[in-house]
PDB file of C-alpha atoms and ligand atoms in Angstrom:
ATOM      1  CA  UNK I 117      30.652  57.101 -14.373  1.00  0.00           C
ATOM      2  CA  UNK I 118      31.122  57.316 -10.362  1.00  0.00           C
ATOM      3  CA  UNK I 119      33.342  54.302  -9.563  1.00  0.00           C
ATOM      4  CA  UNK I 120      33.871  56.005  -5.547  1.00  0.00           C
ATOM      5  CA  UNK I 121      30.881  54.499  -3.724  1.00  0.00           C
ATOM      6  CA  UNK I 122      28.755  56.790  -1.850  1.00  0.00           C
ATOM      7  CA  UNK I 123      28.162  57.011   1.559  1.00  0.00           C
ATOM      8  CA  UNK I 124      25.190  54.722   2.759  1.00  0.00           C
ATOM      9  CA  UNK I 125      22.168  57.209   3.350  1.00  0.00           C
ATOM     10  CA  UNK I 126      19.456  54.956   4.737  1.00  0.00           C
ATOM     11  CA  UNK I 127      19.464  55.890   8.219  1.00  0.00           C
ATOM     12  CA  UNK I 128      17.819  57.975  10.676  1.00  0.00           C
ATOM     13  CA  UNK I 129      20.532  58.854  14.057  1.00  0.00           C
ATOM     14  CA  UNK I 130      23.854  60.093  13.587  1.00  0.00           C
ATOM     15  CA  UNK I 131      26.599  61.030  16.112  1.00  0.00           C
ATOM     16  CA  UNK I 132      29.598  62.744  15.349  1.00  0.00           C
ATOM     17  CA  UNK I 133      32.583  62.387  17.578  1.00  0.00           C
ATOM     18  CA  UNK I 134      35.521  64.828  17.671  1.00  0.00           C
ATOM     19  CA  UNK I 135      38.062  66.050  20.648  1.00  0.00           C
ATOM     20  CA  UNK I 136      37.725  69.684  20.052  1.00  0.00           C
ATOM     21  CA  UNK I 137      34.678  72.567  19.011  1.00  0.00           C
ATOM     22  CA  UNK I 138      35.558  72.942  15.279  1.00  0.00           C
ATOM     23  CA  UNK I 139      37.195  70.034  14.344  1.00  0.00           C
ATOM     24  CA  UNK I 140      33.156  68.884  12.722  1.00  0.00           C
ATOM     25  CA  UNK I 141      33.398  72.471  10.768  1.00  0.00           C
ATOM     26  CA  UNK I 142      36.945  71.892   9.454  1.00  0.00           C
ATOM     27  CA  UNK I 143      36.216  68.622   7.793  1.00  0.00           C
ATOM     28  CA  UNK I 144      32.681  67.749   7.849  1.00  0.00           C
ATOM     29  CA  UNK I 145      29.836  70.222   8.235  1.00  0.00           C
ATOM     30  CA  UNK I 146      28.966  70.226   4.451  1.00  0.00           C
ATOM     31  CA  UNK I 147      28.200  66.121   4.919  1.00  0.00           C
ATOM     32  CA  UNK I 148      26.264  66.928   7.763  1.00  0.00           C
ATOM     33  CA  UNK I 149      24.386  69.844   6.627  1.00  0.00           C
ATOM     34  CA  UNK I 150      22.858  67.550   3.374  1.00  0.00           C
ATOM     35  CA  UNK I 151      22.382  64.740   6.270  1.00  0.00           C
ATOM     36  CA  UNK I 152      20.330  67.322   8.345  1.00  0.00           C
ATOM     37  CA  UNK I 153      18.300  68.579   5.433  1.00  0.00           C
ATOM     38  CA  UNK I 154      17.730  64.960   4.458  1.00  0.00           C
ATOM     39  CA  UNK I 155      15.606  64.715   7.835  1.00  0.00           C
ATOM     40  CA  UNK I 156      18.511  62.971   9.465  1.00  0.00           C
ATOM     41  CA  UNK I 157      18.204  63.715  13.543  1.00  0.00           C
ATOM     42  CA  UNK I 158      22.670  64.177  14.153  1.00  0.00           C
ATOM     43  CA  UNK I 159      24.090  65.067  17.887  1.00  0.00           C
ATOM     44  CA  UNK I 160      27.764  65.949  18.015  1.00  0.00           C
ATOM     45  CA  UNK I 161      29.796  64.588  21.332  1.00  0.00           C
ATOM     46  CA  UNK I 162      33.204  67.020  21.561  1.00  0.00           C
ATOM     47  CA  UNK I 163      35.587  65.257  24.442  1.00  0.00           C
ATOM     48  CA  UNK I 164      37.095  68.653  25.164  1.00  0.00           C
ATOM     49  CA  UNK I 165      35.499  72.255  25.545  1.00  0.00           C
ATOM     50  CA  UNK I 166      38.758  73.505  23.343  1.00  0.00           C
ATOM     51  CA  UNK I 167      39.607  76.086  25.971  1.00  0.00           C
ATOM     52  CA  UNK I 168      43.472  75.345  25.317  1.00  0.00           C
ATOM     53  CA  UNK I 169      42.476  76.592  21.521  1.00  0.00           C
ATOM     54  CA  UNK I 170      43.124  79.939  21.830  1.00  0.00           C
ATOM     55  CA  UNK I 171      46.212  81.986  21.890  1.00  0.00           C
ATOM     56  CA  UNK I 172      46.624  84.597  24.685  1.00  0.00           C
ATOM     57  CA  UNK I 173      42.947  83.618  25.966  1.00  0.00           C
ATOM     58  CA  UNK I 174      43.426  81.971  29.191  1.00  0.00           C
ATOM     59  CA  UNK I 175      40.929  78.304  29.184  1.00  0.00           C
ATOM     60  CA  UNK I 176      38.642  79.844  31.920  1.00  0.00           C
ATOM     61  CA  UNK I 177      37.486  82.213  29.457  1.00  0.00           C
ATOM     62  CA  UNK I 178      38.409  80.472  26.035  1.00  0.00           C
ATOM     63  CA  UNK I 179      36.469  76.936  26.663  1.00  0.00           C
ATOM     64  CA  UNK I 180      32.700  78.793  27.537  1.00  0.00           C
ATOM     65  CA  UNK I 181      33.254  81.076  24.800  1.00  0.00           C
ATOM     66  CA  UNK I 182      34.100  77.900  22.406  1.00  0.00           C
ATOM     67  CA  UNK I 183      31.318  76.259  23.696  1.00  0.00           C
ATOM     68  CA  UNK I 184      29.191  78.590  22.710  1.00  0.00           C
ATOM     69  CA  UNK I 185      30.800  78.738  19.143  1.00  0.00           C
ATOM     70  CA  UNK I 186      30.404  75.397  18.837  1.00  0.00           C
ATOM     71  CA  UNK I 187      27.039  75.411  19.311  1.00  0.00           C
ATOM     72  CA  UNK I 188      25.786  78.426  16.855  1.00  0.00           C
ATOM     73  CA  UNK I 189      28.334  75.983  14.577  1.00  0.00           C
ATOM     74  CA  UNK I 190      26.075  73.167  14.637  1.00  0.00           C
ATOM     75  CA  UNK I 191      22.883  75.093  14.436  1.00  0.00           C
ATOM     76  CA  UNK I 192      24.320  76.495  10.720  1.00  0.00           C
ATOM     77  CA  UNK I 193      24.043  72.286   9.538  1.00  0.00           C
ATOM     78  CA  UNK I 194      20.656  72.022  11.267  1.00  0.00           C
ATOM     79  CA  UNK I 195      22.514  70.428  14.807  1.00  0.00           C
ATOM     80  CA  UNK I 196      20.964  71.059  18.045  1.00  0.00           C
ATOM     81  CA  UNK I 197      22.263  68.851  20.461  1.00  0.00           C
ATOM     82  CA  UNK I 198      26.030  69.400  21.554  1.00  0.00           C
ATOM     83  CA  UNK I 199      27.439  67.381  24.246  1.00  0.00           C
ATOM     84  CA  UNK I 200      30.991  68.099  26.228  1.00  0.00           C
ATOM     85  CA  UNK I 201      32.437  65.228  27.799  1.00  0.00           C
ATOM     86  CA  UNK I 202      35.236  67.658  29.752  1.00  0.00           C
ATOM     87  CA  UNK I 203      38.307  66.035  29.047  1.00  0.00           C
ATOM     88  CA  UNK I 204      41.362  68.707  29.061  1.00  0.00           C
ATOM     89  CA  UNK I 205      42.549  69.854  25.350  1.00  0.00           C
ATOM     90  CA  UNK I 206      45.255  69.042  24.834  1.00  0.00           C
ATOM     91  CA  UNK I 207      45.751  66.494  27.469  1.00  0.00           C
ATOM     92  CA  UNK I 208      43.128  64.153  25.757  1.00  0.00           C
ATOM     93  CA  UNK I 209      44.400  60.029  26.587  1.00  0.00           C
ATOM     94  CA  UNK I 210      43.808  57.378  24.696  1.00  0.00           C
ATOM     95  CA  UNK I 211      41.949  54.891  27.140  1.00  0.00           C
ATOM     96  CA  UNK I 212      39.293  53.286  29.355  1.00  0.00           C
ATOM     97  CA  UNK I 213      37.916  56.283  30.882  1.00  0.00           C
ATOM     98  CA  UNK I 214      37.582  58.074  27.273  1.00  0.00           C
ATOM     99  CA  UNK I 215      36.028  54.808  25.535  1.00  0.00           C
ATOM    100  CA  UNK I 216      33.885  54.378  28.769  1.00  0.00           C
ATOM    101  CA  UNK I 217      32.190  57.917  28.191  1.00  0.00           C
ATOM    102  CA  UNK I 218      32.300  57.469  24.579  1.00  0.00           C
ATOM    103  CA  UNK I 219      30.563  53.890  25.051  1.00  0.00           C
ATOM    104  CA  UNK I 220      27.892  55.649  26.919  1.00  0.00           C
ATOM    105  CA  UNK I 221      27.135  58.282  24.933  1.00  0.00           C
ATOM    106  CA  UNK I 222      27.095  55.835  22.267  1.00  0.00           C
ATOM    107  CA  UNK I 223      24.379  54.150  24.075  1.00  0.00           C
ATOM    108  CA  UNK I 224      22.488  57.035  25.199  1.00  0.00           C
ATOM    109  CA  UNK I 225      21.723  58.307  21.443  1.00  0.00           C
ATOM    110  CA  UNK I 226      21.869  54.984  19.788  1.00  0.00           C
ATOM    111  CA  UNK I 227      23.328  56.019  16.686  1.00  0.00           C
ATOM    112  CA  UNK I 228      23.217  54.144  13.673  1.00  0.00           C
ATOM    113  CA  UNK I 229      25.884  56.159  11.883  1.00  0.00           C
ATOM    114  CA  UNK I 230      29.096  57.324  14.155  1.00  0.00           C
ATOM    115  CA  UNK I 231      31.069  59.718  12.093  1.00  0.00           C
ATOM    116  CA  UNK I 232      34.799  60.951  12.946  1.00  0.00           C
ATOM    117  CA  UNK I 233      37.410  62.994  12.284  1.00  0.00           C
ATOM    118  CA  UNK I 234      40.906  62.211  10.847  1.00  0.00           C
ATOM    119  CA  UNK I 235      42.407  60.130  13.503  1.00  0.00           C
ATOM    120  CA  UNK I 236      45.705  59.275  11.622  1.00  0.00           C
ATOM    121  CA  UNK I 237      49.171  60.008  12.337  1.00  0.00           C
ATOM    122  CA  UNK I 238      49.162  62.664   9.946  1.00  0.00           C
ATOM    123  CA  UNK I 239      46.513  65.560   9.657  1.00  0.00           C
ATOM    124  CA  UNK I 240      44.930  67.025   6.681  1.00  0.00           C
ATOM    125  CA  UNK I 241      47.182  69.965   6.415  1.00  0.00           C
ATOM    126  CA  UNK I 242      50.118  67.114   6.212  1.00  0.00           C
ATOM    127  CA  UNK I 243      51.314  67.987   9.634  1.00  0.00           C
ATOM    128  CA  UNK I 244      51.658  65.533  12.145  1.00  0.00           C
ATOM    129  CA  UNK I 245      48.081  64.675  13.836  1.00  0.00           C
ATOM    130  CA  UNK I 246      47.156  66.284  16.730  1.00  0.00           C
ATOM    131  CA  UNK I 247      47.754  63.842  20.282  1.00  0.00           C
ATOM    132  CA  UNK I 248      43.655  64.261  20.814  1.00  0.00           C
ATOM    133  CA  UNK I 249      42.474  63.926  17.954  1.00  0.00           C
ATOM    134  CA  UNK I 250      44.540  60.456  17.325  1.00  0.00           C
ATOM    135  CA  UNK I 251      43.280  59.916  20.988  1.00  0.00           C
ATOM    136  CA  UNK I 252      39.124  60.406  20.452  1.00  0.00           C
ATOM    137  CA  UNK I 253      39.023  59.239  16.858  1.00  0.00           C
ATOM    138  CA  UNK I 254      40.940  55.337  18.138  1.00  0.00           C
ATOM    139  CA  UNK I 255      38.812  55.369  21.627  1.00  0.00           C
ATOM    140  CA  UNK I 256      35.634  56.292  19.476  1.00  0.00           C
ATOM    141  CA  UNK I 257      36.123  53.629  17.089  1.00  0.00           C
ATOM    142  CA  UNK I 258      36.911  51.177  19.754  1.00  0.00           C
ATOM    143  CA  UNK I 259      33.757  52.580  21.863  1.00  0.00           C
ATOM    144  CA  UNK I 260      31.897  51.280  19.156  1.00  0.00           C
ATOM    145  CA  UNK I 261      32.477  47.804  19.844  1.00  0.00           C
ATOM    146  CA  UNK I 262      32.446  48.464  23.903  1.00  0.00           C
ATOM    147  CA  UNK I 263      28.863  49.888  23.431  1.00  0.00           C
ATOM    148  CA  UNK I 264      27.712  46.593  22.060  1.00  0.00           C
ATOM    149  CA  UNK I 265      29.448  44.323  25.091  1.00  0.00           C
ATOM    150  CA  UNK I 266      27.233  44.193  27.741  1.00  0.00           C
ATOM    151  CA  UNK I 267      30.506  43.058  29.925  1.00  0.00           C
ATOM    152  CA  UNK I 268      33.636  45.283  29.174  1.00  0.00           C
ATOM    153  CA  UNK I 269      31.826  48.415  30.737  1.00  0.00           C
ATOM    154  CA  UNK I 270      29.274  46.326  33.646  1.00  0.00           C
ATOM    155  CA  UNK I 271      29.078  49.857  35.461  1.00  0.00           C
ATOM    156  CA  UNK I 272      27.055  51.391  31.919  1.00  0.00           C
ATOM    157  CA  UNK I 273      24.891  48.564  32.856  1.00  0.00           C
ATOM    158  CA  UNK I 274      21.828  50.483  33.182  1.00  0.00           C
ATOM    159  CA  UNK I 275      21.965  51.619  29.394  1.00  0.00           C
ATOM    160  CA  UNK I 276      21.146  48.652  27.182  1.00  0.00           C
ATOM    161  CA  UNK I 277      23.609  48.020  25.058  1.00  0.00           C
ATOM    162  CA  UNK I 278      23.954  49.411  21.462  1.00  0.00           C
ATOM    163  CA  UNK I 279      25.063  48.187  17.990  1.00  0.00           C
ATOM    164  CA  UNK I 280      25.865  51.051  15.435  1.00  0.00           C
ATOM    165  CA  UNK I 281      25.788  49.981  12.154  1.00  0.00           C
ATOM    166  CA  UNK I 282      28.846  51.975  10.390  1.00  0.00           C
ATOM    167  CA  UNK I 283      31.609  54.566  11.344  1.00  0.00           C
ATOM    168  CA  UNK I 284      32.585  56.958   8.629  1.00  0.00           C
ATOM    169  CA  UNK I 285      36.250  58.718   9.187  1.00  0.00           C
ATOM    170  CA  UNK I 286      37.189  61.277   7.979  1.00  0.00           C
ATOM    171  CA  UNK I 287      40.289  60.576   5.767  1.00  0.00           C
ATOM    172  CA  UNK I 288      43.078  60.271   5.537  1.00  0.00           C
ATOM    173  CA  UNK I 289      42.073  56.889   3.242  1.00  0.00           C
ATOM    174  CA  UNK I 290      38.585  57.563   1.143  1.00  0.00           C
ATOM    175  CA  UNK I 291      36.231  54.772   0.063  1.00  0.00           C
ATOM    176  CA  UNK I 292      33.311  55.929   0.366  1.00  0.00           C
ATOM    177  CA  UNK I 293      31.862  59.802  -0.746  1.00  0.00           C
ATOM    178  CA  UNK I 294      28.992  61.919   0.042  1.00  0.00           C
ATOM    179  CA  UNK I 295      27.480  64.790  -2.826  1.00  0.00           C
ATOM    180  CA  UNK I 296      27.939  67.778  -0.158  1.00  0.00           C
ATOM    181  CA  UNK I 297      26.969  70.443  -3.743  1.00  0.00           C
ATOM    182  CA  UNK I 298      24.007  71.487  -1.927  1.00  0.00           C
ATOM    183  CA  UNK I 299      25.460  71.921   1.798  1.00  0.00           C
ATOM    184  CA  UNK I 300      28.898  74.102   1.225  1.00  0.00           C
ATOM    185  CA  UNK I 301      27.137  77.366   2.031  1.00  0.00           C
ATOM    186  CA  UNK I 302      25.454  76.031   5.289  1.00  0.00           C
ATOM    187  CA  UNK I 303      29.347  74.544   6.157  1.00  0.00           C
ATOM    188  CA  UNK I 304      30.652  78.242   5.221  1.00  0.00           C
ATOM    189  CA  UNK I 305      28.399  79.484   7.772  1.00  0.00           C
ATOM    190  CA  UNK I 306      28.894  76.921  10.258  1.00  0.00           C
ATOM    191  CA  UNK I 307      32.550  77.637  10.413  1.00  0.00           C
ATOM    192  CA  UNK I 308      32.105  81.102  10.042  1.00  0.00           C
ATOM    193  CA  UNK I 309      30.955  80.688  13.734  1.00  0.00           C
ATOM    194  CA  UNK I 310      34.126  80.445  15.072  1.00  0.00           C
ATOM    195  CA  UNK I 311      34.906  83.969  14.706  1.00  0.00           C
ATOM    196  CA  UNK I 312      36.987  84.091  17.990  1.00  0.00           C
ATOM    197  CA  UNK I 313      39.000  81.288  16.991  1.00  0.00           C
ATOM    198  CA  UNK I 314      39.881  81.833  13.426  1.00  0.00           C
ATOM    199  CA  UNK I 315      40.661  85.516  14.482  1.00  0.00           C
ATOM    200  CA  UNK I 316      43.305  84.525  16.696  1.00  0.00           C
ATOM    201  CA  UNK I 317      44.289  81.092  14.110  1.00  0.00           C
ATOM    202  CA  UNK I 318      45.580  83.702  11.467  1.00  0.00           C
ATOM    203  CA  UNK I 319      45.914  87.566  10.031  1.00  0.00           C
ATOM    204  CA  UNK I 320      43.608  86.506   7.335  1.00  0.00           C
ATOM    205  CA  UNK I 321      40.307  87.496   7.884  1.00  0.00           C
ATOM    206  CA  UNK I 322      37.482  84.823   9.462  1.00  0.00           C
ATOM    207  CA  UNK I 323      35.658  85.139   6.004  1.00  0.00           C
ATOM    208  CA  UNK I 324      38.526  84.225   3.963  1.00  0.00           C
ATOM    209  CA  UNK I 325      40.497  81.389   6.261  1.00  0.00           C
ATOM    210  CA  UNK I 326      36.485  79.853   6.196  1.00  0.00           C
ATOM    211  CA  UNK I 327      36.164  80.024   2.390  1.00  0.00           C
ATOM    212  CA  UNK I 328      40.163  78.582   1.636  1.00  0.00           C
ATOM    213  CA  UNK I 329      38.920  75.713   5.009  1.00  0.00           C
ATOM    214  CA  UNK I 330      35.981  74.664   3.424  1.00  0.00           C
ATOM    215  CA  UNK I 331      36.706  75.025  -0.358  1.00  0.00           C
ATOM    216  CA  UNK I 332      39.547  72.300   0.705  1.00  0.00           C
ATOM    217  CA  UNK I 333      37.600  69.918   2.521  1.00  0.00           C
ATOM    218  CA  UNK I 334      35.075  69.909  -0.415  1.00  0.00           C
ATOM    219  CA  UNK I 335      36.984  69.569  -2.944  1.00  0.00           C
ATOM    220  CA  UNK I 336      35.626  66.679  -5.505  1.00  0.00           C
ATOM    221  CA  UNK I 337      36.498  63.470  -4.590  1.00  0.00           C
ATOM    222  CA  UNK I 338      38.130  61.734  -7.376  1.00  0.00           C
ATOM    223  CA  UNK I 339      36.204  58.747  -9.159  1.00  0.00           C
ATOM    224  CA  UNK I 340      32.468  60.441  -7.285  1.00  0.00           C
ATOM    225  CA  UNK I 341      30.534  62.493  -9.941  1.00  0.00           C
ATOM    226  CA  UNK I 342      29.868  65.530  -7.480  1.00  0.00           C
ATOM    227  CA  UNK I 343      30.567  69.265  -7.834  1.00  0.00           C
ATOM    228  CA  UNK I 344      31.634  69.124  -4.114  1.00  0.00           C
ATOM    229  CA  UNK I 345      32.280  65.951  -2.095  1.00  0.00           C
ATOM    230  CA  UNK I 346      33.904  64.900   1.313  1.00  0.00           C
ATOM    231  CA  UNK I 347      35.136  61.374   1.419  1.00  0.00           C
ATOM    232  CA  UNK I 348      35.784  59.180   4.067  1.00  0.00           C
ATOM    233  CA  UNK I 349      36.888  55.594   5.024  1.00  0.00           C
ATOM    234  CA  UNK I 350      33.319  53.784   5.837  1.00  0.00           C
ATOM    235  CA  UNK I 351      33.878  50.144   8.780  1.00  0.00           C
ATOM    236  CA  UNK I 352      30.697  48.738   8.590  1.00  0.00           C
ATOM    237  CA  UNK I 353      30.013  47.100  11.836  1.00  0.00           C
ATOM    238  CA  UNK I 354      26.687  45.021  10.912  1.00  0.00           C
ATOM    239  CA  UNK I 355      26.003  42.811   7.456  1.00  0.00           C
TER     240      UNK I 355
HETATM  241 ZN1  LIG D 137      40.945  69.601  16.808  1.00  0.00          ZN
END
């Protein structure tokens, strides 16, 4: 019997928030991609255009050509809207301008579910967390709240304000599961679009670094009776 609660499906808007093009594919796609076939409608907001990302590929060239992985990315898990706020990767800061842009784009789509990456101090691969992505995930979570305030951000003023419902992060504590069985070959694929990236990540080739990346972030999730799960730490903003 399940004990690990799943992750509350009865919604309609999602928006993803992440600091860099394929941080959604390295963690998340596969709960996306059953979202998306579910008739969910998801937009992703990435702060940065990742053009820092790539090794010997100077950011005038890297961050268009990440764009436009990011993009055939989100397509894979049924995503067609991709927004870049244009913060610098890398240089991401935690603050009022980030949570300002955050709030409105938070307002704009009027999500009911805002999903994020792993915003800890420590990353998924046990390293130490990159300085944007602890950056985005804290201003996104606190951009929930502004969104709702009609008075901490007067200049979003012509966007009504907005209460999402939940945020669901990414690890690194799990409370809540989603069944993502059906969805891992849509997330292979979805990561598989960052050919450019992954080439330069690693020697391994694209096709195997995407099957070891997304056979780990699916693993089962222990106490949730799915072949292949992604848990995450649900805040639920509303009663
Ligand atoms: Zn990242």
């Amino acid at each position: 019997m399940s004990v690990m609660k799943q992750v509350p499906e009865d919604w309609q808007r999602g928006l993803v928030i992440v600091a860099h093009p394929d941080d959604v594919e390295f963690g998340i796609a596969a709960a996306v991609g059953r979202w998306t076939s579910q008739g969910k409608h998801i937009r992703y907001v990435l702060a940065s255009r990742g053009e820092a990302g790539i090794v010997g590929l100077p950011p005038g060239q890297a961050g268009p050509l990440r764009e436009a992985e990011e993009s055939t990315a989100a397509k894979a898990v049924g995503v067609q809207e991709v927004e870049f706020l244009g913060f610098p990767d890398g240089r991401i800061e935690q603050g009022l301008p980030l949570r300002r842009d955050l709030a409105r784009a938070i307002r704009r789509y009027r999500p009911e579910m805002v999903v994020l990456f792993n915003f800890g101090d420590i990353s998924a691969s046990g390293r130490p967390n990159s300085a944007d992505h602890r950056a985005v995930g804290r201003c996104a979570l606190d951009a929930i709240d502004d969104a709702a305030n009609e008075w901490i951000f007067p200049e979003l003023g012509g966007l009504p304000i907005w209460s999402a419902r939940w945020a669901a992060v990414a690890g690194p504590v799990v409370t809540h599961a989603v069944d993502v069985t059906e969805s891992v070959d849509a997330a292979l694929e979805s990561l598989t679009a960052h050919g450019r990236y992954l080439a330069a990540l690693s020697s391994q080739s694209v096709a195997a670094q995407a099957r070891a990346i997304v056979e780990q972030s699916t693993a089962p999730v222990e106490g949730f009776g799915a072949a292949r799960a992604v848990g995450f730490e649900l805040f639920s903003f509303r009663d």
